[in-house]
PDB file of C-alpha atoms in Angstrom:
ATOM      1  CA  UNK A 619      18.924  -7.036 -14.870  1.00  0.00           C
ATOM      2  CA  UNK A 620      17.459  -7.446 -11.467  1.00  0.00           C
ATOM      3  CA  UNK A 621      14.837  -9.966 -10.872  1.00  0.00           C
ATOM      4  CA  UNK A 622      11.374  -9.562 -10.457  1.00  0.00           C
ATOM      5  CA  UNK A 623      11.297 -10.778  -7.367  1.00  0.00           C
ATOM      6  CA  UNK A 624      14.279  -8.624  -5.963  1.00  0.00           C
ATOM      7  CA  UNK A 625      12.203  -5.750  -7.439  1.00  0.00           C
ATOM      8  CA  UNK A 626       9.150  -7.077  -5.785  1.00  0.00           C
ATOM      9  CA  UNK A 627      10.907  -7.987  -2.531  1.00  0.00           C
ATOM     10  CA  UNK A 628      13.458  -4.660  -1.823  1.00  0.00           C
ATOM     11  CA  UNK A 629      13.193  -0.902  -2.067  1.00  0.00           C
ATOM     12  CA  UNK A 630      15.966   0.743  -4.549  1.00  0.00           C
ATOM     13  CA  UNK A 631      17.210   4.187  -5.143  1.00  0.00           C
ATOM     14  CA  UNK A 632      17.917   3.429  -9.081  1.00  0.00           C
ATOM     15  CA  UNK A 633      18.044   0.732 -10.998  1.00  0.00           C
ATOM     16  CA  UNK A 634      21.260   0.871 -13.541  1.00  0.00           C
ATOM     17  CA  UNK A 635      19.543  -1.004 -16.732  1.00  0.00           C
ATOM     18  CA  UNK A 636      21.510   0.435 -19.408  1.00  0.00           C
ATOM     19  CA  UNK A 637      18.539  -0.315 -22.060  1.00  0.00           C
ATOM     20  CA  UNK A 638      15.738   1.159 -22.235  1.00  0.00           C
ATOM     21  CA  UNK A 639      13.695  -2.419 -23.148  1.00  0.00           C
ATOM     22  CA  UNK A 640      15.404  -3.193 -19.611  1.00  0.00           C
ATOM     23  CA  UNK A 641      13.089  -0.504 -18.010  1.00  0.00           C
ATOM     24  CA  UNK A 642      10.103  -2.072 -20.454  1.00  0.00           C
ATOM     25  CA  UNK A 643      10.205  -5.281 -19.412  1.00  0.00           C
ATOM     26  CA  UNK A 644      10.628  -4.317 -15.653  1.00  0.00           C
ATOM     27  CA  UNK A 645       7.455  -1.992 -15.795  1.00  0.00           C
ATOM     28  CA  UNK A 646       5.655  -4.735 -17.614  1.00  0.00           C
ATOM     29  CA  UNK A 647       6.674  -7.266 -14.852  1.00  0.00           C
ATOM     30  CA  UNK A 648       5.888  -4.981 -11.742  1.00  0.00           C
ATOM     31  CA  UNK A 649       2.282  -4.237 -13.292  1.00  0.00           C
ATOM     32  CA  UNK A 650       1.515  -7.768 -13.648  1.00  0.00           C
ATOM     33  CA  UNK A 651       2.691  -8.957  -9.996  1.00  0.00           C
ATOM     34  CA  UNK A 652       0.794  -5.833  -8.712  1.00  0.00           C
ATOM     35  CA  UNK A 653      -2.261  -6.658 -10.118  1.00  0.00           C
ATOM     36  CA  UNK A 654      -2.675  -9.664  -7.635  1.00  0.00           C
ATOM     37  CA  UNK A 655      -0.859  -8.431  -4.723  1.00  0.00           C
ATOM     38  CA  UNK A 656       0.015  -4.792  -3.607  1.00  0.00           C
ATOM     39  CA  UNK A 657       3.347  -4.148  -2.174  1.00  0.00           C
ATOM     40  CA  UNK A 658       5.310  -1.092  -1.177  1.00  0.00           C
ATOM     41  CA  UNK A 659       8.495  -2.085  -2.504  1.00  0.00           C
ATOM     42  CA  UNK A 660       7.477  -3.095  -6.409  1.00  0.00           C
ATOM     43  CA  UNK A 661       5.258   0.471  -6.453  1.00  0.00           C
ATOM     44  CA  UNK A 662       8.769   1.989  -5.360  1.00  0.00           C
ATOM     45  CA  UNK A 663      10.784   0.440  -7.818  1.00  0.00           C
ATOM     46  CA  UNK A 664       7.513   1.175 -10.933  1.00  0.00           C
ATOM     47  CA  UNK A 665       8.106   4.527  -9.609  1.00  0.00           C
ATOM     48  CA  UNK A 666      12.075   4.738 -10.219  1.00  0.00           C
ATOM     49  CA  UNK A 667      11.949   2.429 -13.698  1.00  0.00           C
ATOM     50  CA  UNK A 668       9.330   5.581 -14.788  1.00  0.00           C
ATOM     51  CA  UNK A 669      11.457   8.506 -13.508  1.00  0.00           C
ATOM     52  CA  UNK A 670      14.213   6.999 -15.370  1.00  0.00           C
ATOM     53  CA  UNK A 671      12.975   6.791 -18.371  1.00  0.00           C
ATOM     54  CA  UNK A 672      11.748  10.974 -18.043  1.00  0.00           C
ATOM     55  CA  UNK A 673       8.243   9.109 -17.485  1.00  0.00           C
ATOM     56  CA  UNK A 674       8.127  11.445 -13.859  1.00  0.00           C
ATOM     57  CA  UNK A 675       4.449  11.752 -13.419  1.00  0.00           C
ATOM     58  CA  UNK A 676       3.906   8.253 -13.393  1.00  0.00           C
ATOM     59  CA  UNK A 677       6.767   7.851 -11.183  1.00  0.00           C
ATOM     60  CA  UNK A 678       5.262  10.098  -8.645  1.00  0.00           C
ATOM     61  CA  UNK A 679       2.098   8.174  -8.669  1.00  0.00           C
ATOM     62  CA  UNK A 680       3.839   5.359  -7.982  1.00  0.00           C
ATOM     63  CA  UNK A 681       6.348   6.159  -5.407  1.00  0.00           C
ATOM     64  CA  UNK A 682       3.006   8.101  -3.460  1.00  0.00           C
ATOM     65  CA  UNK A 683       1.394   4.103  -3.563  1.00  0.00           C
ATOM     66  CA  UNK A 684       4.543   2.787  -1.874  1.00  0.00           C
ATOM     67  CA  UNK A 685       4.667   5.686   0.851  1.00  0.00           C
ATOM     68  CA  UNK A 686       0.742   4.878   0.809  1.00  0.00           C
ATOM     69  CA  UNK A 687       0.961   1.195   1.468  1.00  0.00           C
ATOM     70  CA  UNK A 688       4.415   1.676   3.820  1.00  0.00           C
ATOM     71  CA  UNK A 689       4.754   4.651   5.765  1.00  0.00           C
ATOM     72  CA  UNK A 690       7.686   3.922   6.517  1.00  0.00           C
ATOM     73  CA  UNK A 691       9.551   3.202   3.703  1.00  0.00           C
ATOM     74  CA  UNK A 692      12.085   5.752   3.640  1.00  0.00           C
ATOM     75  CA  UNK A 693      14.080   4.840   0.230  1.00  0.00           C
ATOM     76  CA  UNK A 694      10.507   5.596  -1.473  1.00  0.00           C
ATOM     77  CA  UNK A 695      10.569   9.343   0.654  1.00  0.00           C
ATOM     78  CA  UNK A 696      14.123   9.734  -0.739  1.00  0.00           C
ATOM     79  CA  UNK A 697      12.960   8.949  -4.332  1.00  0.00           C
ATOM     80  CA  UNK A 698      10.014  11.248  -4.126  1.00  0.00           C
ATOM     81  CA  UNK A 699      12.343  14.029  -2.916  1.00  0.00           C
ATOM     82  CA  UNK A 700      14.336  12.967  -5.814  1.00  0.00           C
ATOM     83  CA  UNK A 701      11.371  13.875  -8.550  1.00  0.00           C
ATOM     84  CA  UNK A 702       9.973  16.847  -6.356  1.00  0.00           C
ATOM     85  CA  UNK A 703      13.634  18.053  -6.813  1.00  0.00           C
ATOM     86  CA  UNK A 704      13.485  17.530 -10.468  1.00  0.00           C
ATOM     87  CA  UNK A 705      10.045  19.887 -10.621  1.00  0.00           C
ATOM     88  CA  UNK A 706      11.555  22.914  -8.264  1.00  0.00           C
ATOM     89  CA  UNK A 707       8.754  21.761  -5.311  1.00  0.00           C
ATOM     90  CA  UNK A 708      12.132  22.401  -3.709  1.00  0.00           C
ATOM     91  CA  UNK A 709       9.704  22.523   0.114  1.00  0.00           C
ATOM     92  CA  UNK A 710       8.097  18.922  -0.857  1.00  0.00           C
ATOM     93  CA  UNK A 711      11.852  17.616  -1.364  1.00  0.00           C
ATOM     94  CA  UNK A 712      12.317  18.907   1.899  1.00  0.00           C
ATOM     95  CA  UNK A 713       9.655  17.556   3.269  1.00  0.00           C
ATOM     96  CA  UNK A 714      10.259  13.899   1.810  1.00  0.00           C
ATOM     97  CA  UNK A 715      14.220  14.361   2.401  1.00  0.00           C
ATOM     98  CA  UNK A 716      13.099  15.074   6.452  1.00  0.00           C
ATOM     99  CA  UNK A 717      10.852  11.839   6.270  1.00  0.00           C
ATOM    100  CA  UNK A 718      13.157   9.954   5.334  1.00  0.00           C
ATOM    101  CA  UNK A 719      15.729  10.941   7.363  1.00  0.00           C
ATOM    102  CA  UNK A 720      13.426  10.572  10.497  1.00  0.00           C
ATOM    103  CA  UNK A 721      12.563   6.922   9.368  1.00  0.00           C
ATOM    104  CA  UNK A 722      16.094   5.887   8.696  1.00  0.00           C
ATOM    105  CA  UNK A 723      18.483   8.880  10.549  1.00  0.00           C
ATOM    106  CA  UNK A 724      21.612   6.477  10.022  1.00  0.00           C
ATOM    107  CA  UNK A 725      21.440   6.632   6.318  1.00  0.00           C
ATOM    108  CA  UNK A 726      24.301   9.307   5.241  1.00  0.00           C
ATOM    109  CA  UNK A 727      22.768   9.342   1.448  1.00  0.00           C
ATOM    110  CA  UNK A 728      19.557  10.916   3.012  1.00  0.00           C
ATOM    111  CA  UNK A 729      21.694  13.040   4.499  1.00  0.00           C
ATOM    112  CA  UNK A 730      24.007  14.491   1.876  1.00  0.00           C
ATOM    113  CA  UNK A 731      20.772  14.362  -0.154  1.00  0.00           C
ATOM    114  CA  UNK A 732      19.150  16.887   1.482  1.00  0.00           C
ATOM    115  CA  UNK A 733      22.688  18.793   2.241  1.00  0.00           C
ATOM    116  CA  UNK A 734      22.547  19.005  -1.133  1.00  0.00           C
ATOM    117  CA  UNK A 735      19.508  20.085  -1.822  1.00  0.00           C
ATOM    118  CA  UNK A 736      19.813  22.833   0.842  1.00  0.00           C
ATOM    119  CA  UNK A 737      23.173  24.138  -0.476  1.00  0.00           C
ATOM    120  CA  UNK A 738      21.429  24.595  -4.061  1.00  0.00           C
ATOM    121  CA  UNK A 739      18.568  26.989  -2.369  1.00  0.00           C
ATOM    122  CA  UNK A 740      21.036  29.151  -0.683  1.00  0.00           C
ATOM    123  CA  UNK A 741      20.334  27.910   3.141  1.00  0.00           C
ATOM    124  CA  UNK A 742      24.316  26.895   3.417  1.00  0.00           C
ATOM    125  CA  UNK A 743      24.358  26.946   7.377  1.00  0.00           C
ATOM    126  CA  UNK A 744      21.428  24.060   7.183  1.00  0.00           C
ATOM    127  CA  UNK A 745      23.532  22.553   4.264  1.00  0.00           C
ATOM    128  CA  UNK A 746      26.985  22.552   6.654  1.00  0.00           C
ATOM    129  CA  UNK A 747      25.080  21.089   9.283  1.00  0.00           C
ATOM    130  CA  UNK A 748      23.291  18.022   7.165  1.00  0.00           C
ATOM    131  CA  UNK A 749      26.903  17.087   5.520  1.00  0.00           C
ATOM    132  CA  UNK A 750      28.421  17.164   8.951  1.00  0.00           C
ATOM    133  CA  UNK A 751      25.899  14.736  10.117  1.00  0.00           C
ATOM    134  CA  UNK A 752      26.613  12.612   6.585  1.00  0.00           C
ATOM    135  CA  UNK A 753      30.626  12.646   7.466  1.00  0.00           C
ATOM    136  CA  UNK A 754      29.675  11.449  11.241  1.00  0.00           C
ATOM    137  CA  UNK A 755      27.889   8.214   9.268  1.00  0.00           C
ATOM    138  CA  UNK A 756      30.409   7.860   6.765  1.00  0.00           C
ATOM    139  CA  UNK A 757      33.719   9.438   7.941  1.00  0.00           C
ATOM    140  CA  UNK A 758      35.573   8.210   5.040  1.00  0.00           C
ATOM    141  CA  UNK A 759      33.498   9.382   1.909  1.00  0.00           C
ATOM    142  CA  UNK A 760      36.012  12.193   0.397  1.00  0.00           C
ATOM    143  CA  UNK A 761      33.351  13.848  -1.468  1.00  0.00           C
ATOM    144  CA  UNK A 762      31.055  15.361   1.556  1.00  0.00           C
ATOM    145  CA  UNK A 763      34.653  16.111   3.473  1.00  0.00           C
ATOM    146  CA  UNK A 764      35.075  18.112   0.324  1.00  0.00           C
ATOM    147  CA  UNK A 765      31.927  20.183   0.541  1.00  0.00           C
ATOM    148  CA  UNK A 766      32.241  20.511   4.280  1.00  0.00           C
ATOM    149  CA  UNK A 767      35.445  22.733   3.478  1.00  0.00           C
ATOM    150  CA  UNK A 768      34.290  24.256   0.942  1.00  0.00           C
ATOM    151  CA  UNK A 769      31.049  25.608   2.688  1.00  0.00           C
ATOM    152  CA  UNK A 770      33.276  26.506   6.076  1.00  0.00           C
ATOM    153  CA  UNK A 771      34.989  28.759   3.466  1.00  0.00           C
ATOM    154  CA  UNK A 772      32.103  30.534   1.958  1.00  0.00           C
ATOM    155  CA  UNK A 773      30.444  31.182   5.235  1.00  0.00           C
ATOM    156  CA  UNK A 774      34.316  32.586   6.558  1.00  0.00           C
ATOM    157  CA  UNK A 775      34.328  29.185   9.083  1.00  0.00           C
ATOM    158  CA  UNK A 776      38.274  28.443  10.261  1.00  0.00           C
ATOM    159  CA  UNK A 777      37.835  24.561   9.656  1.00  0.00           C
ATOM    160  CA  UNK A 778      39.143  23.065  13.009  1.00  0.00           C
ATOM    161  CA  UNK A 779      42.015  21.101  12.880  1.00  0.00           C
ATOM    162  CA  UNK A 780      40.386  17.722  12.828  1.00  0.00           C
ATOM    163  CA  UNK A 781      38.563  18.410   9.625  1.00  0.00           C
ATOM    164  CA  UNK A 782      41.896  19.725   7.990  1.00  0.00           C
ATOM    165  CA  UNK A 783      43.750  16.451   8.744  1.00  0.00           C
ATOM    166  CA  UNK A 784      40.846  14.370   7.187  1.00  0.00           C
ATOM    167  CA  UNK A 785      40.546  16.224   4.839  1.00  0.00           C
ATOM    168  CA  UNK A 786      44.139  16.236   3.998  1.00  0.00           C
ATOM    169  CA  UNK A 787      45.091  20.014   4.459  1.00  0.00           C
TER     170      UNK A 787
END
């Protein structure tokens, strides 16, 4: 288990307790710190321990108080997206996945994120483009190489000869 001060201190995208007292006790620690001093991160990380745990309107209320104390915290954009996703407000994912991608456009997660995202709603030409921006961050990460071929073949794209040997074809 993280602690509280790593929770209090740094944004995550999930937390890995494997117990659900884990979450509990997290919560419970987050609530008290925040009741003396605000702070974008621990709001972010309240907002993940509640979406997993299926608690995912008081995870949205909590990841909109770390995007409304830091603008720019990007991970907390990404982890909105995440629960917009999870309600079909497939435009608001959008939205958050763009955000967060114009805060921190060097992050390939955002990336594939919304490539994902985008691929699932049918708009596969926006989808090729995001997970070719993802493989130009993270050249080496088989599983968007993967989905880079296998959009080029649903849209009829010849992969060029570069993407073949990388992606061993």
């Amino acid at each position: 288990m993280k602690p509280t001060s790593e929770l209090y201190n740094k944004s995550f995208r999930i937390l890995f307790f494997d117990e659900m007292w884990e979450y509990e006790k997290t919560i419970s620690e987050l609530n008290e710190k925040l009741k003396t001093e605000k702070n974008s991160n621990a709001y972010n990380n309240l907002g993940v321990a509640h979406f997993e745990i299926g608690q995912l309107e008081k995870g949205i209320e909590n990841l909109n108080l770390a995007i409304e104390f830091d603008k720019r915290n990007s991970i907390a954009y990404s982890n909105r997206a995440e629960l917009n996703k999870k309600w079909n407000k497939n435009q608001d994912a959008e939205n958050d996945y763009g955000k967060a991608i114009e805060l921190n456009p060097k992050d390939a997660t955002f990336w594939r994120c919304r490539a994902y995202l985008r691929k699932e709603n049918g708009e596969l030409e926006k989808a090729l483009s995001d997970f070719k921006q993802a493989m130009k961050l993270e050249p080496k990460f088989q599983p968007t190489k993967n989905e880079i071929a296998e959009l080029e073949k649903e849209l009829g794209i010849e992969p060029k000869s570069w993407i073949k040997k990388l992606i061993g074809k």
